[in-house]
Amino acid sequence: MNRLIKALRAFAVAAVASFCIVAVAQVPAPPEIAARSYLLLDVTANQMLAQKDIDSAVEPASLTKLMSAYLVFDALKSGKITLRQTLPVSTRAWKMPGSRMFIDPKMQVPVEDLLKGLIVQSANDATIALAEGVGGSVEHFVDLMNEQAKVLGLKNTTYKNPEGLATPGHTTTARDLSILATRLMRDFPEYVYFYAIKKYRFPGTPSTNDTNRNVLLFRDPTVDGLKTGHTDAAGYCMIVTAKRDFPNLSNGRRLLSIVLGTASENARANESQKLLNWGYTAFDAVRLFDANQPVATPPVWKGKESTIKLGRPEPIVVAVPSGSASKIKTQVARPDPLVAPFVKLQPVGSLKITLADQPVAEVPLVTLEPVEQAGVLGRAWDAIRLWIK
């Protein structure tokens, strides 16, 4: 029985972590976006609102640094390193081409400053110093990047370096980047503030090298991340996230825009802003159920409780075309009969959401409270009742 409970708990944790809602079946036509591929995700509803060629292989350029930062954040969270800890600057880091924060081997640089260099200045030298500090070597750090990509389900991503300089085989997709970006924000909320920093430079380095390349941080007060990238092969790329106040959503509504392969710095910013503004105006975010609110309380057999509460540990929100909220319908699909035991957060069925009788989304439901097995007599009685049923 203990083995069963442990297995159920592990399954429950995995199911909650992989929570996903399918895309809307019928959506307004998105605006024309001048990019090789693009994607707009409603993070709050976990729905794709617009997309183009999201599974096409692309060079990520400095968007690579999202995974590098993910591993550094993980090392911070686990206590392997600290923000105040200083790291040496190797000759390899010092000699890195491209964007830099201008550190050299005479320096010992705090992890916090290296992270600001990596994120705000997109500094390749800072990225290498962090990779060596966390991974022991750049090569081992790249191995860790690819291992983490598999864990996160990035099926079409291969890393060859931590900084994103063009290298054969160093590729990803817009879909994989959206998964990485949303997991980074969800897994490390205590560190994502780095991406909203507009200006930073390490003392003693050039003052002209202090501005975040994400110009939407300066144009749109609701934008608070995430990253830009550019190489000749990749073009100008950008991942932008914004959080705006929205009716009936106490924590606001977050959208994530990805544009890849635009023609210029200004183009990537304009196309990203266009996607964000369209997403906020063309769609309403409707809260169907609060966090931990039961969606259904079906009967349970052979348990100490007669019913079980099904729902989600976070609010259930759906994105629908503006003005169509009154046409939403929901239906619970679940196994029958439900036989105890159940651990908390164990997957049990789903909530199917339709709009004007067209499928919109399907949300996995989990148990909000555990239900232990009844005693021998209780189980025997329910066995008889089930047989009669």
CSV table of N, CA and C in Angstrom, one decimal, residues 121-198:
chain,number,residue,atom,x,y,z
A,121,GLN,N,22.7,42.9,-20.4
A,121,GLN,CA,23.7,43.3,-21.5
A,121,GLN,C,23.8,42.1,-22.5
A,122,SER,N,23.2,41.0,-22.2
A,122,SER,CA,23.3,39.8,-23.1
A,122,SER,C,24.8,39.5,-23.3
A,123,ALA,N,25.6,39.6,-22.2
A,123,ALA,CA,27.0,39.5,-22.2
A,123,ALA,C,27.5,38.0,-22.4
A,124,ASN,N,28.3,37.8,-23.4
A,124,ASN,CA,28.8,36.4,-23.6
A,124,ASN,C,29.9,36.1,-22.6
A,125,ASP,N,30.7,37.1,-22.2
A,125,ASP,CA,31.7,36.8,-21.2
A,125,ASP,C,31.1,36.4,-19.9
A,126,ALA,N,30.1,37.1,-19.5
A,126,ALA,CA,29.4,36.8,-18.2
A,126,ALA,C,28.7,35.4,-18.3
A,127,THR,N,28.2,35.0,-19.5
A,127,THR,CA,27.6,33.7,-19.6
A,127,THR,C,28.6,32.6,-19.5
A,128,ILE,N,29.8,32.8,-20.0
A,128,ILE,CA,30.8,31.8,-19.9
A,128,ILE,C,31.3,31.6,-18.5
A,129,ALA,N,31.4,32.8,-17.8
A,129,ALA,CA,31.9,32.7,-16.4
A,129,ALA,C,30.9,32.0,-15.5
A,130,LEU,N,29.6,32.2,-15.8
A,130,LEU,CA,28.5,31.5,-15.0
A,130,LEU,C,28.5,30.0,-15.4
A,131,ALA,N,28.7,29.7,-16.7
A,131,ALA,CA,28.7,28.3,-17.1
A,131,ALA,C,29.8,27.5,-16.5
A,132,GLU,N,31.0,28.2,-16.4
A,132,GLU,CA,32.1,27.5,-15.7
A,132,GLU,C,31.9,27.4,-14.2
A,133,GLY,N,31.3,28.4,-13.6
A,133,GLY,CA,31.0,28.4,-12.2
A,133,GLY,C,30.0,27.3,-11.8
A,134,VAL,N,29.0,27.1,-12.6
A,134,VAL,CA,27.9,26.2,-12.3
A,134,VAL,C,28.2,24.8,-12.8
A,135,GLY,N,28.8,24.7,-14.0
A,135,GLY,CA,29.0,23.4,-14.6
A,135,GLY,C,30.4,22.8,-14.4
A,136,GLY,N,31.3,23.7,-13.9
A,136,GLY,CA,32.7,23.2,-13.8
A,136,GLY,C,33.5,23.4,-15.1
A,137,SER,N,32.9,23.3,-16.2
A,137,SER,CA,33.4,23.6,-17.5
A,137,SER,C,32.3,24.0,-18.5
A,138,VAL,N,32.6,24.7,-19.5
A,138,VAL,CA,31.6,25.0,-20.5
A,138,VAL,C,31.0,23.8,-21.1
A,139,GLU,N,31.9,22.8,-21.4
A,139,GLU,CA,31.4,21.6,-22.1
A,139,GLU,C,30.4,20.8,-21.2
A,140,HIS,N,30.7,20.7,-19.9
A,140,HIS,CA,29.7,20.1,-19.0
A,140,HIS,C,28.4,20.9,-18.9
A,141,PHE,N,28.6,22.2,-18.8
A,141,PHE,CA,27.4,23.0,-18.7
A,141,PHE,C,26.5,22.8,-19.9
A,142,VAL,N,27.1,22.7,-21.1
A,142,VAL,CA,26.3,22.5,-22.3
A,142,VAL,C,25.5,21.1,-22.2
A,143,ASP,N,26.2,20.1,-21.7
A,143,ASP,CA,25.6,18.8,-21.4
A,143,ASP,C,24.4,19.0,-20.5
A,144,LEU,N,24.5,19.8,-19.5
A,144,LEU,CA,23.4,20.1,-18.5
A,144,LEU,C,22.3,20.8,-19.3
A,145,MET,N,22.6,21.7,-20.2
A,145,MET,CA,21.6,22.4,-20.9
A,145,MET,C,20.7,21.4,-21.7
A,146,ASN,N,21.4,20.5,-22.4
A,146,ASN,CA,20.7,19.5,-23.2
A,146,ASN,C,19.9,18.5,-22.4
A,147,GLU,N,20.4,18.2,-21.2
A,147,GLU,CA,19.7,17.3,-20.3
A,147,GLU,C,18.4,18.0,-19.8
A,148,GLN,N,18.6,19.3,-19.5
A,148,GLN,CA,17.4,20.0,-19.0
A,148,GLN,C,16.4,20.2,-20.1
A,149,ALA,N,16.8,20.4,-21.3
A,149,ALA,CA,15.9,20.5,-22.4
A,149,ALA,C,15.0,19.3,-22.5
A,150,LYS,N,15.6,18.1,-22.3
A,150,LYS,CA,14.8,16.9,-22.4
A,150,LYS,C,13.8,16.8,-21.2
A,151,VAL,N,14.2,17.2,-20.0
A,151,VAL,CA,13.4,17.2,-18.9
A,151,VAL,C,12.2,18.2,-19.1
A,152,LEU,N,12.4,19.3,-19.7
A,152,LEU,CA,11.3,20.3,-20.0
A,152,LEU,C,10.5,19.9,-21.2
A,153,GLY,N,10.9,18.9,-21.9
A,153,GLY,CA,10.1,18.5,-23.1
A,153,GLY,C,10.4,19.4,-24.3
A,154,LEU,N,11.6,19.9,-24.4
A,154,LEU,CA,12.0,20.7,-25.6
A,154,LEU,C,12.4,19.6,-26.7
A,155,LYS,N,11.5,19.2,-27.5
A,155,LYS,CA,11.7,18.1,-28.4
A,155,LYS,C,12.6,18.4,-29.6
A,156,ASN,N,12.7,19.7,-29.9
A,156,ASN,CA,13.4,20.0,-31.2
A,156,ASN,C,14.5,21.1,-30.9
A,157,THR,N,15.1,20.9,-29.7
A,157,THR,CA,16.2,21.9,-29.3
A,157,THR,C,17.5,21.1,-29.0
A,158,THR,N,18.6,21.6,-29.6
A,158,THR,CA,19.9,21.1,-29.3
A,158,THR,C,20.8,22.3,-29.1
A,159,TYR,N,21.5,22.3,-27.9
A,159,TYR,CA,22.5,23.3,-27.6
A,159,TYR,C,23.9,22.9,-27.9
A,160,LYS,N,24.7,23.8,-28.4
A,160,LYS,CA,26.1,23.5,-28.7
A,160,LYS,C,27.0,24.5,-27.8
A,161,ASN,N,26.4,25.5,-27.3
A,161,ASN,CA,27.1,26.5,-26.5
A,161,ASN,C,26.1,27.2,-25.5
A,162,PRO,N,26.6,27.9,-24.5
A,162,PRO,CA,25.7,28.6,-23.6
A,162,PRO,C,25.3,30.0,-24.0
A,163,GLU,N,26.0,30.6,-25.0
A,163,GLU,CA,25.8,32.0,-25.2
A,163,GLU,C,25.0,32.3,-26.5
A,164,GLY,N,25.0,31.3,-27.5
A,164,GLY,CA,24.1,31.5,-28.6
A,164,GLY,C,24.8,31.9,-29.9
A,165,LEU,N,26.2,32.0,-29.9
A,165,LEU,CA,26.9,32.3,-31.1
A,165,LEU,C,26.6,31.2,-32.1
A,166,ALA,N,26.5,31.5,-33.4
A,166,ALA,CA,26.2,30.6,-34.5
A,166,ALA,C,27.1,29.4,-34.5
A,167,THR,N,26.5,28.2,-34.4
A,167,THR,CA,27.3,27.0,-34.4
A,167,THR,C,26.4,25.9,-35.1
A,168,PRO,N,27.0,25.1,-36.1
A,168,PRO,CA,26.2,24.1,-36.7
A,168,PRO,C,25.5,23.2,-35.7
A,169,GLY,N,24.2,23.0,-35.9
A,169,GLY,CA,23.4,22.1,-35.0
A,169,GLY,C,22.8,22.7,-33.8
A,170,HIS,N,23.1,24.0,-33.6
A,170,HIS,CA,22.6,24.8,-32.4
A,170,HIS,C,21.3,25.4,-32.8
A,171,THR,N,20.2,24.7,-32.6
A,171,THR,CA,18.9,25.1,-33.1
A,171,THR,C,17.8,24.8,-32.0
A,172,THR,N,16.7,25.5,-32.3
A,172,THR,CA,15.5,25.3,-31.4
A,172,THR,C,14.3,25.7,-32.3
A,173,THR,N,13.1,25.8,-31.7
A,173,THR,CA,11.9,26.2,-32.4
A,173,THR,C,11.1,27.2,-31.5
A,174,ALA,N,10.2,27.9,-32.1
A,174,ALA,CA,9.4,28.9,-31.3
A,174,ALA,C,8.5,28.1,-30.3
A,175,ARG,N,8.0,26.9,-30.6
A,175,ARG,CA,7.3,26.2,-29.6
A,175,ARG,C,8.1,25.8,-28.4
A,176,ASP,N,9.4,25.3,-28.6
A,176,ASP,CA,10.2,25.0,-27.5
A,176,ASP,C,10.6,26.2,-26.7
A,177,LEU,N,10.8,27.3,-27.4
A,177,LEU,CA,11.2,28.6,-26.7
A,177,LEU,C,10.0,29.0,-25.8
A,178,SER,N,8.8,28.8,-26.2
A,178,SER,CA,7.6,29.2,-25.4
A,178,SER,C,7.6,28.3,-24.1
A,179,ILE,N,7.9,27.0,-24.3
A,179,ILE,CA,7.9,26.1,-23.1
A,179,ILE,C,9.0,26.5,-22.1
A,180,LEU,N,10.2,26.8,-22.7
A,180,LEU,CA,11.3,27.2,-21.8
A,180,LEU,C,11.0,28.5,-21.1
A,181,ALA,N,10.4,29.5,-21.8
A,181,ALA,CA,10.1,30.8,-21.2
A,181,ALA,C,9.1,30.7,-20.1
A,182,THR,N,8.0,29.9,-20.3
A,182,THR,CA,7.0,29.8,-19.3
A,182,THR,C,7.5,29.0,-18.1
A,183,ARG,N,8.3,28.0,-18.3
A,183,ARG,CA,8.8,27.2,-17.2
A,183,ARG,C,9.8,28.0,-16.4
A,184,LEU,N,10.6,28.9,-17.1
A,184,LEU,CA,11.5,29.7,-16.3
A,184,LEU,C,10.7,30.7,-15.4
A,185,MET,N,9.7,31.3,-15.9
A,185,MET,CA,8.9,32.2,-15.1
A,185,MET,C,8.2,31.5,-14.0
A,186,ARG,N,7.7,30.3,-14.2
A,186,ARG,CA,6.9,29.5,-13.2
A,186,ARG,C,7.8,28.9,-12.2
A,187,ASP,N,9.0,28.4,-12.6
A,187,ASP,CA,9.9,27.7,-11.7
A,187,ASP,C,10.7,28.6,-10.8
A,188,PHE,N,11.0,29.8,-11.3
A,188,PHE,CA,11.9,30.7,-10.6
A,188,PHE,C,11.3,32.1,-10.5
A,189,PRO,N,10.1,32.2,-9.9
A,189,PRO,CA,9.5,33.6,-9.8
A,189,PRO,C,10.3,34.6,-9.0
A,190,GLU,N,11.2,34.0,-8.1
A,190,GLU,CA,12.0,34.9,-7.2
A,190,GLU,C,13.2,35.5,-8.0
A,191,TYR,N,13.5,35.0,-9.2
A,191,TYR,CA,14.6,35.6,-9.9
A,191,TYR,C,14.2,36.3,-11.2
A,192,VAL,N,13.0,36.2,-11.7
A,192,VAL,CA,12.6,36.8,-13.0
A,192,VAL,C,12.7,38.3,-13.0
A,193,TYR,N,12.8,38.9,-11.8
A,193,TYR,CA,12.9,40.4,-11.8
A,193,TYR,C,14.1,40.9,-12.6
A,194,PHE,N,15.1,40.0,-12.7
A,194,PHE,CA,16.3,40.4,-13.5
A,194,PHE,C,15.9,40.9,-14.9
A,195,TYR,N,14.9,40.3,-15.5
A,195,TYR,CA,14.5,40.5,-16.9
A,195,TYR,C,13.9,41.9,-17.0
A,196,ALA,N,13.4,42.5,-15.9
A,196,ALA,CA,12.8,43.8,-16.0
A,196,ALA,C,13.8,45.0,-15.8
A,197,ILE,N,15.1,44.6,-15.5
A,197,ILE,CA,16.1,45.7,-15.3
A,197,ILE,C,16.4,46.4,-16.6
A,198,LYS,N,16.2,47.7,-16.6
A,198,LYS,CA,16.4,48.5,-17.8
A,198,LYS,C,17.9,48.8,-18.1
